[in-house]
Amino acid sequence: MNEKSETMKDKDLKVTVHDEDDGSVLKIEGEPQERVEAVVQRLYHDHLHRERREGDRLRCDANGDDVFAHLSEDLQAYRSTHCRELVWNFLGDQGGASV
Amino acid sequence: MILPPADPVVAARTFRSHLDTYWLNSGRDSKGWTCTQIDELHTVVTIPARHADDGVDPYYVRLGAEYYDAYPPTVLIVAPEEGWPRARAGTPWWPIVTSLNWCALHDTYSYCDPQGQPLFEGQLVCFSMTAEYYMSNHGPTEEQRWTPGRHTVAATLSRLGEILSPPHYGGPSAARPV
């Protein structure tokens, strides 16, 4: 592997998160070999300022795939196989009657 | 529950600011959503409901900032006619929605106090990001409750978009005019 390709491989990846509860957008950087879980933890710690709760939803914008199902994967592999653009949508829980 | 009305000037400004932020950040224009301001406190949002086969039916939702943002916007599904009248079940402007455990659409819903006096009567888009949910005495968990400073009209619109998408959207409740 040449120097250029190593540089590209090691470059941090940027995850874009649309917070569908308040309409904001944030960017979270992650290292390619970092677990998806670490990026999710930064989302909660730095932006949401709380722990994950039952009912929270975090999904890939392109296909609706559940990000929480891939916490143990490294970010680069996750990007390659599940969410190429690394754009996520976050929604907290909501209540209501069922149909 | 009778909600305390918001200061209309502050409510209109806050609502507009939150709506603009969501519109800008979510790219709703490119997804076919449109906004029509009715007055300072009311806006009709056109939401393109998507079928599983990628067909699209527009729906029209009037949002109101009467209680905003201590409470969520008021939400009324309306018909695209003069004055934006309330849409009714069994018409082309009322969507069929299925398979949701956190929302129901009621053509008519009544809530009365213990003496039988009506406190709420009308259409109810029933989930915790609409003002009518609280007016009709529904009780969310703390996690589900509308929280000023945390939730904005984005929370309302994102859920409405979800309701009107596969696998929940089941088409209009009557054939659309050609």
Tab-separated table of N, CA, C and O in Angstrom, chain B residues 74-164:
chain	number	residue	atom	x	y	z
B	74	THR	N	-50.384	22.935	17.108
B	74	THR	CA	-51.643	22.276	16.789
B	74	THR	C	-51.509	21.672	15.386
B	74	THR	O	-50.780	22.198	14.535
B	75	VAL	N	-52.191	20.572	15.166
B	75	VAL	CA	-52.068	19.842	13.902
B	75	VAL	C	-53.466	19.497	13.402
B	75	VAL	O	-54.253	18.886	14.135
B	76	LEU	N	-53.762	19.900	12.184
B	76	LEU	CA	-55.060	19.588	11.580
B	76	LEU	C	-54.826	19.172	10.129
B	76	LEU	O	-54.239	19.928	9.346
B	77	ILE	N	-55.275	17.977	9.787
B	77	ILE	CA	-55.229	17.546	8.391
B	77	ILE	C	-56.348	18.277	7.656
B	77	ILE	O	-57.504	18.258	8.106
B	78	VAL	N	-55.997	18.948	6.578
B	78	VAL	CA	-56.969	19.806	5.889
B	78	VAL	C	-57.095	19.401	4.425
B	78	VAL	O	-56.273	18.642	3.889
B	79	ALA	N	-58.145	19.909	3.800
B	79	ALA	CA	-58.375	19.680	2.371
B	79	ALA	C	-57.841	20.880	1.591
B	79	ALA	O	-57.915	22.014	2.075
B	80	PRO	N	-57.332	20.649	0.388
B	80	PRO	CA	-56.770	21.747	-0.417
B	80	PRO	C	-57.862	22.550	-1.113
B	80	PRO	O	-57.953	22.573	-2.338
B	81	GLU	N	-58.679	23.169	-0.299
B	81	GLU	CA	-59.808	23.952	-0.805
B	81	GLU	C	-59.795	25.328	-0.144
B	81	GLU	O	-59.045	25.541	0.810
B	82	GLU	N	-60.619	26.199	-0.634
B	82	GLU	CA	-60.668	27.559	-0.102
B	82	GLU	C	-60.814	27.530	1.421
B	82	GLU	O	-61.732	26.888	1.950
B	83	GLY	N	-59.934	28.191	2.110
B	83	GLY	CA	-60.002	28.258	3.566
B	83	GLY	C	-59.391	27.068	4.281
B	83	GLY	O	-59.413	27.000	5.509
B	84	TRP	N	-58.855	26.122	3.539
B	84	TRP	CA	-58.211	24.939	4.124
B	84	TRP	C	-59.115	24.284	5.179
B	84	TRP	O	-58.778	24.215	6.355
B	85	PRO	N	-60.297	23.780	4.770
B	85	PRO	CA	-61.181	23.152	5.752
B	85	PRO	C	-60.621	21.829	6.258
B	85	PRO	O	-59.814	21.179	5.584
B	86	ARG	N	-61.104	21.444	7.420
B	86	ARG	CA	-60.721	20.170	8.033
B	86	ARG	C	-61.019	19.002	7.079
B	86	ARG	O	-62.107	18.902	6.536
B	87	ALA	N	-60.052	18.130	6.879
B	87	ALA	CA	-60.278	16.926	6.074
B	87	ALA	C	-61.055	15.923	6.908
B	87	ALA	O	-60.933	15.889	8.138
B	88	ARG	N	-61.862	15.117	6.258
B	88	ARG	CA	-62.670	14.132	6.947
B	88	ARG	C	-62.339	12.731	6.453
B	88	ARG	O	-61.948	12.548	5.302
B	89	ALA	N	-62.503	11.773	7.360
B	89	ALA	CA	-62.335	10.372	6.977
B	89	ALA	C	-63.307	10.034	5.853
B	89	ALA	O	-64.429	10.550	5.819
B	90	GLY	N	-62.873	9.212	4.937
B	90	GLY	CA	-63.714	8.836	3.815
B	90	GLY	C	-63.604	9.771	2.633
B	90	GLY	O	-64.319	9.606	1.650
B	91	THR	N	-62.710	10.755	2.749
B	91	THR	CA	-62.481	11.666	1.624
B	91	THR	C	-61.056	11.453	1.098
B	91	THR	O	-60.230	10.808	1.752
B	92	PRO	N	-60.762	12.021	-0.068
B	92	PRO	CA	-59.426	11.809	-0.645
B	92	PRO	C	-58.294	12.435	0.170
B	92	PRO	O	-57.124	12.104	-0.055
B	93	TRP	N	-58.640	13.308	1.093
B	93	TRP	CA	-57.587	14.071	1.788
B	93	TRP	C	-57.286	13.528	3.173
B	93	TRP	O	-56.557	14.123	3.945
B	94	TRP	N	-57.882	12.361	3.459
B	94	TRP	CA	-57.660	11.697	4.750
B	94	TRP	C	-56.869	10.416	4.497
B	94	TRP	O	-57.321	9.540	3.764
B	95	PRO	N	-55.698	10.275	5.109
B	95	PRO	CA	-54.874	9.093	4.815
B	95	PRO	C	-55.273	7.881	5.642
B	95	PRO	O	-55.738	8.012	6.776
B	96	ILE	N	-55.069	6.730	5.062
B	96	ILE	CA	-55.179	5.477	5.811
B	96	ILE	C	-53.791	5.160	6.359
B	96	ILE	O	-52.803	5.151	5.606
B	97	VAL	N	-53.740	4.941	7.669
B	97	VAL	CA	-52.450	4.695	8.328
B	97	VAL	C	-52.573	3.427	9.156
B	97	VAL	O	-53.556	3.251	9.892
B	98	THR	N	-51.613	2.550	9.022
B	98	THR	CA	-51.676	1.265	9.728
B	98	THR	C	-50.346	0.947	10.405
B	98	THR	O	-49.327	1.593	10.137
B	99	SER	N	-50.386	-0.057	11.260
B	99	SER	CA	-49.176	-0.661	11.836
B	99	SER	C	-48.313	0.315	12.615
B	99	SER	O	-47.091	0.293	12.524
B	100	LEU	N	-48.960	1.164	13.377
B	100	LEU	CA	-48.205	2.093	14.217
B	100	LEU	C	-48.630	1.882	15.668
B	100	LEU	O	-49.824	1.802	15.952
B	101	ASN	N	-47.659	1.838	16.570
B	101	ASN	CA	-48.027	1.687	17.986
B	101	ASN	C	-47.885	3.000	18.749
B	101	ASN	O	-48.017	3.019	19.964
B	102	TRP	N	-47.628	4.086	18.025
B	102	TRP	CA	-47.455	5.365	18.729
B	102	TRP	C	-48.282	6.502	18.125
B	102	TRP	O	-48.083	7.662	18.510
B	103	CYS	N	-49.177	6.189	17.243
B	103	CYS	CA	-49.992	7.258	16.652
B	103	CYS	C	-51.298	6.694	16.134
B	103	CYS	O	-51.343	5.562	15.646
B	104	ALA	N	-52.343	7.477	16.271
B	104	ALA	CA	-53.621	7.143	15.646
B	104	ALA	C	-54.227	8.425	15.085
B	104	ALA	O	-54.025	9.506	15.636
B	105	LEU	N	-54.948	8.289	13.990
B	105	LEU	CA	-55.675	9.421	13.410
B	105	LEU	C	-57.159	9.241	13.710
B	105	LEU	O	-57.742	8.220	13.357
B	106	HIS	N	-57.741	10.231	14.369
B	106	HIS	CA	-59.169	10.181	14.690
B	106	HIS	C	-59.887	11.276	13.914
B	106	HIS	O	-59.563	12.457	14.072
B	107	ASP	N	-60.870	10.872	13.134
B	107	ASP	CA	-61.680	11.857	12.421
B	107	ASP	C	-62.395	12.758	13.424
B	107	ASP	O	-62.454	13.983	13.261
B	108	THR	N	-62.918	12.136	14.474
B	108	THR	CA	-63.570	12.882	15.547
B	108	THR	C	-63.202	12.245	16.875
B	108	THR	O	-63.256	11.025	17.012
B	109	TYR	N	-62.854	13.076	17.824
B	109	TYR	CA	-62.482	12.582	19.154
B	109	TYR	C	-63.060	13.548	20.187
B	109	TYR	O	-62.991	14.772	20.001
B	110	SER	N	-63.617	12.986	21.237
B	110	SER	CA	-64.196	13.833	22.289
B	110	SER	C	-63.568	13.515	23.630
B	110	SER	O	-63.314	12.347	23.942
B	111	TYR	N	-63.332	14.555	24.412
B	111	TYR	CA	-62.891	14.376	25.790
B	111	TYR	C	-63.707	15.337	26.654
B	111	TYR	O	-63.763	16.541	26.374
B	112	CYS	N	-64.334	14.792	27.686
B	112	CYS	CA	-65.194	15.611	28.542
B	112	CYS	C	-64.651	15.618	29.969
B	112	CYS	O	-63.970	14.676	30.398
B	113	ASP	N	-64.953	16.668	30.706
B	113	ASP	CA	-64.580	16.696	32.120
B	113	ASP	C	-65.535	15.792	32.901
B	113	ASP	O	-66.517	15.273	32.336
B	114	PRO	N	-65.294	15.576	34.197
B	114	PRO	CA	-66.145	14.643	34.963
B	114	PRO	C	-67.617	15.051	34.980
B	114	PRO	O	-68.498	14.206	35.199
B	115	GLN	N	-67.905	16.309	34.745
B	115	GLN	CA	-69.297	16.759	34.706
B	115	GLN	C	-69.918	16.581	33.313
B	115	GLN	O	-71.066	16.955	33.084
B	116	GLY	N	-69.136	16.057	32.399
B	116	GLY	CA	-69.661	15.805	31.065
B	116	GLY	C	-69.521	16.972	30.108
B	116	GLY	O	-70.018	16.917	28.986
B	117	GLN	N	-68.837	18.019	30.571
B	117	GLN	CA	-68.642	19.162	29.675
B	117	GLN	C	-67.484	18.864	28.716
B	117	GLN	O	-66.406	18.440	29.151
B	118	PRO	N	-67.705	19.076	27.426
B	118	PRO	CA	-66.638	18.778	26.465
B	118	PRO	C	-65.454	19.736	26.620
B	118	PRO	O	-65.636	20.952	26.630
B	119	LEU	N	-64.269	19.172	26.786
B	119	LEU	CA	-63.047	19.968	26.848
B	119	LEU	C	-62.295	19.914	25.528
B	119	LEU	O	-61.486	20.788	25.229
B	120	PHE	N	-62.551	18.859	24.781
B	120	PHE	CA	-61.934	18.752	23.456
B	120	PHE	C	-62.875	17.984	22.564
B	120	PHE	O	-63.398	16.938	22.952
B	121	GLU	N	-63.076	18.492	21.373
B	121	GLU	CA	-63.867	17.769	20.398
B	121	GLU	C	-63.385	18.170	19.012
B	121	GLU	O	-63.305	19.357	18.701
B	122	GLY	N	-63.047	17.188	18.224
B	122	GLY	CA	-62.587	17.491	16.875
B	122	GLY	C	-61.656	16.421	16.360
B	122	GLY	O	-61.543	15.345	16.934
B	123	GLN	N	-61.003	16.739	15.258
B	123	GLN	CA	-60.010	15.830	14.695
B	123	GLN	C	-58.830	15.694	15.652
B	123	GLN	O	-58.426	16.676	16.283
B	124	LEU	N	-58.296	14.500	15.748
B	124	LEU	CA	-57.140	14.300	16.616
B	124	LEU	C	-56.070	13.486	15.901
B	124	LEU	O	-56.285	12.324	15.553
B	125	VAL	N	-54.939	14.122	15.668
B	125	VAL	CA	-53.735	13.413	15.222
B	125	VAL	C	-52.990	13.086	16.508
B	125	VAL	O	-52.383	13.962	17.130
B	126	CYS	N	-53.110	11.827	16.921
B	126	CYS	CA	-52.823	11.470	18.307
B	126	CYS	C	-51.412	10.930	18.504
B	126	CYS	O	-51.175	9.720	18.395
B	127	PHE	N	-50.488	11.824	18.753
B	127	PHE	CA	-49.175	11.445	19.258
B	127	PHE	C	-48.614	12.642	20.013
B	127	PHE	O	-49.134	13.759	19.896
B	128	SER	N	-47.579	12.419	20.797
B	128	SER	CA	-47.187	13.397	21.811
B	128	SER	C	-46.486	14.642	21.271
B	128	SER	O	-46.069	15.489	22.056
B	129	MET	N	-46.403	14.788	19.944
B	129	MET	CA	-45.822	15.988	19.358
B	129	MET	C	-46.888	16.873	18.715
B	129	MET	O	-46.593	17.672	17.827
B	130	THR	N	-48.146	16.703	19.155
B	130	THR	CA	-49.221	17.613	18.733
B	130	THR	C	-49.876	18.200	19.983
B	130	THR	O	-49.982	17.530	21.017
B	131	ALA	N	-50.339	19.441	19.881
B	131	ALA	CA	-50.990	20.084	21.032
B	131	ALA	C	-52.278	19.351	21.398
B	131	ALA	O	-52.619	19.222	22.586
B	132	GLU	N	-52.985	18.852	20.383
B	132	GLU	CA	-54.279	18.213	20.635
B	132	GLU	C	-54.131	16.952	21.495
B	132	GLU	O	-55.064	16.576	22.204
B	133	TYR	N	-53.003	16.309	21.421
B	133	TYR	CA	-52.743	15.124	22.254
B	133	TYR	C	-52.886	15.489	23.726
B	133	TYR	O	-53.459	14.741	24.517
B	134	TYR	N	-52.381	16.666	24.107
B	134	TYR	CA	-52.445	17.103	25.508
B	134	TYR	C	-53.833	17.676	25.821
B	134	TYR	O	-54.355	17.484	26.921
B	135	MET	N	-54.415	18.355	24.854
B	135	MET	CA	-55.748	18.922	25.058
B	135	MET	C	-56.785	17.828	25.293
B	135	MET	O	-57.791	18.054	25.966
B	136	SER	N	-56.554	16.665	24.738
B	136	SER	CA	-57.511	15.557	24.868
B	136	SER	C	-57.109	14.611	26.002
B	136	SER	O	-57.577	13.471	26.048
B	137	ASN	N	-56.246	15.120	26.872
B	137	ASN	CA	-55.940	14.463	28.139
B	137	ASN	C	-55.170	13.153	28.005
B	137	ASN	O	-55.310	12.264	28.835
B	138	HIS	N	-54.330	13.041	26.996
B	138	HIS	CA	-53.462	11.872	26.902
B	138	HIS	C	-52.237	12.082	27.784
B	138	HIS	O	-51.809	13.212	28.022
B	139	GLY	N	-51.688	10.987	28.259
B	139	GLY	CA	-50.574	11.071	29.195
B	139	GLY	C	-49.345	10.321	28.721
B	139	GLY	O	-49.309	9.092	28.791
B	140	PRO	N	-48.359	11.037	28.238
B	140	PRO	CA	-47.137	10.371	27.799
B	140	PRO	C	-46.234	10.048	28.990
B	140	PRO	O	-46.425	10.588	30.084
B	141	THR	N	-45.254	9.196	28.774
B	141	THR	CA	-44.192	9.034	29.770
B	141	THR	C	-43.310	10.277	29.736
B	141	THR	O	-43.402	11.094	28.807
B	142	GLU	N	-42.462	10.419	30.724
B	142	GLU	CA	-41.568	11.586	30.754
B	142	GLU	C	-40.689	11.632	29.509
B	142	GLU	O	-40.380	12.702	28.992
B	143	GLU	N	-40.268	10.449	29.052
B	143	GLU	CA	-39.392	10.405	27.869
B	143	GLU	C	-40.131	10.815	26.603
B	143	GLU	O	-39.534	11.298	25.652
B	144	GLN	N	-41.438	10.576	26.604
B	144	GLN	CA	-42.228	10.852	25.407
B	144	GLN	C	-42.791	12.270	25.387
B	144	GLN	O	-43.198	12.767	24.346
B	145	ARG	N	-42.802	12.902	26.542
B	145	ARG	CA	-43.465	14.200	26.680
B	145	ARG	C	-42.745	15.284	25.877
B	145	ARG	O	-41.521	15.324	25.830
B	146	TRP	N	-43.501	16.150	25.234
B	146	TRP	CA	-42.946	17.333	24.562
B	146	TRP	C	-42.145	18.134	25.576
B	146	TRP	O	-42.643	18.471	26.663
B	147	THR	N	-40.915	18.477	25.237
B	147	THR	CA	-40.041	19.211	26.142
B	147	THR	C	-39.549	20.472	25.434
B	147	THR	O	-38.744	20.381	24.502
B	148	PRO	N	-40.012	21.657	25.862
B	148	PRO	CA	-39.531	22.894	25.239
B	148	PRO	C	-38.021	22.992	25.376
B	148	PRO	O	-37.451	22.673	26.414
B	149	GLY	N	-37.387	23.439	24.319
B	149	GLY	CA	-35.933	23.508	24.319
B	149	GLY	C	-35.295	22.248	23.780
B	149	GLY	O	-34.151	22.268	23.334
B	150	ARG	N	-36.019	21.159	23.857
B	150	ARG	CA	-35.526	19.909	23.273
B	150	ARG	C	-36.293	19.590	21.986
B	150	ARG	O	-35.693	19.250	20.976
B	151	HIS	N	-37.602	19.710	22.039
B	151	HIS	CA	-38.423	19.425	20.869
B	151	HIS	C	-38.827	20.735	20.180
B	151	HIS	O	-39.083	21.740	20.854
B	152	THR	N	-38.871	20.674	18.874
B	152	THR	CA	-39.398	21.788	18.087
B	152	THR	C	-40.407	21.211	17.089
B	152	THR	O	-40.666	19.996	17.077
B	153	VAL	N	-40.904	22.085	16.243
B	153	VAL	CA	-41.844	21.631	15.204
B	153	VAL	C	-41.208	20.544	14.338
B	153	VAL	O	-41.907	19.764	13.690
B	154	ALA	N	-39.889	20.447	14.357
B	154	ALA	CA	-39.202	19.365	13.633
B	154	ALA	C	-39.688	18.002	14.114
B	154	ALA	O	-39.864	17.073	13.314
B	155	ALA	N	-39.898	17.877	15.423
B	155	ALA	CA	-40.349	16.599	15.974
B	155	ALA	C	-41.734	16.236	15.456
B	155	ALA	O	-42.035	15.064	15.213
B	156	THR	N	-42.568	17.237	15.288
B	156	THR	CA	-43.919	17.008	14.760
B	156	THR	C	-43.850	16.598	13.289
B	156	THR	O	-44.436	15.592	12.877
B	157	LEU	N	-43.113	17.373	12.509
B	157	LEU	CA	-43.084	17.108	11.071
B	157	LEU	C	-42.364	15.807	10.730
B	157	LEU	O	-42.759	15.099	9.801
B	158	SER	N	-41.324	15.490	11.469
B	158	SER	CA	-40.602	14.247	11.155
B	158	SER	C	-41.501	13.037	11.384
B	158	SER	O	-41.491	12.083	10.597
B	159	ARG	N	-42.302	13.079	12.449
B	159	ARG	CA	-43.227	11.962	12.698
B	159	ARG	C	-44.344	11.922	11.657
B	159	ARG	O	-44.759	10.854	11.223
B	160	LEU	N	-44.848	13.088	11.263
B	160	LEU	CA	-45.881	13.093	10.226
B	160	LEU	C	-45.323	12.510	8.927
B	160	LEU	O	-46.006	11.760	8.216
B	161	GLY	N	-44.067	12.844	8.630
B	161	GLY	CA	-43.439	12.270	7.439
B	161	GLY	C	-43.319	10.759	7.541
B	161	GLY	O	-43.505	10.040	6.546
B	162	GLU	N	-43.024	10.286	8.729
B	162	GLU	CA	-42.895	8.838	8.925
B	162	GLU	C	-44.250	8.137	8.775
B	162	GLU	O	-44.348	7.074	8.150
B	163	ILE	N	-45.274	8.747	9.363
B	163	ILE	CA	-46.618	8.162	9.270
B	163	ILE	C	-47.046	8.017	7.809
B	163	ILE	O	-47.687	7.037	7.431
B	164	LEU	N	-46.645	8.996	7.004
B	164	LEU	CA	-47.063	9.023	5.600
B	164	LEU	C	-46.011	8.402	4.689
B	164	LEU	O	-45.775	8.873	3.572
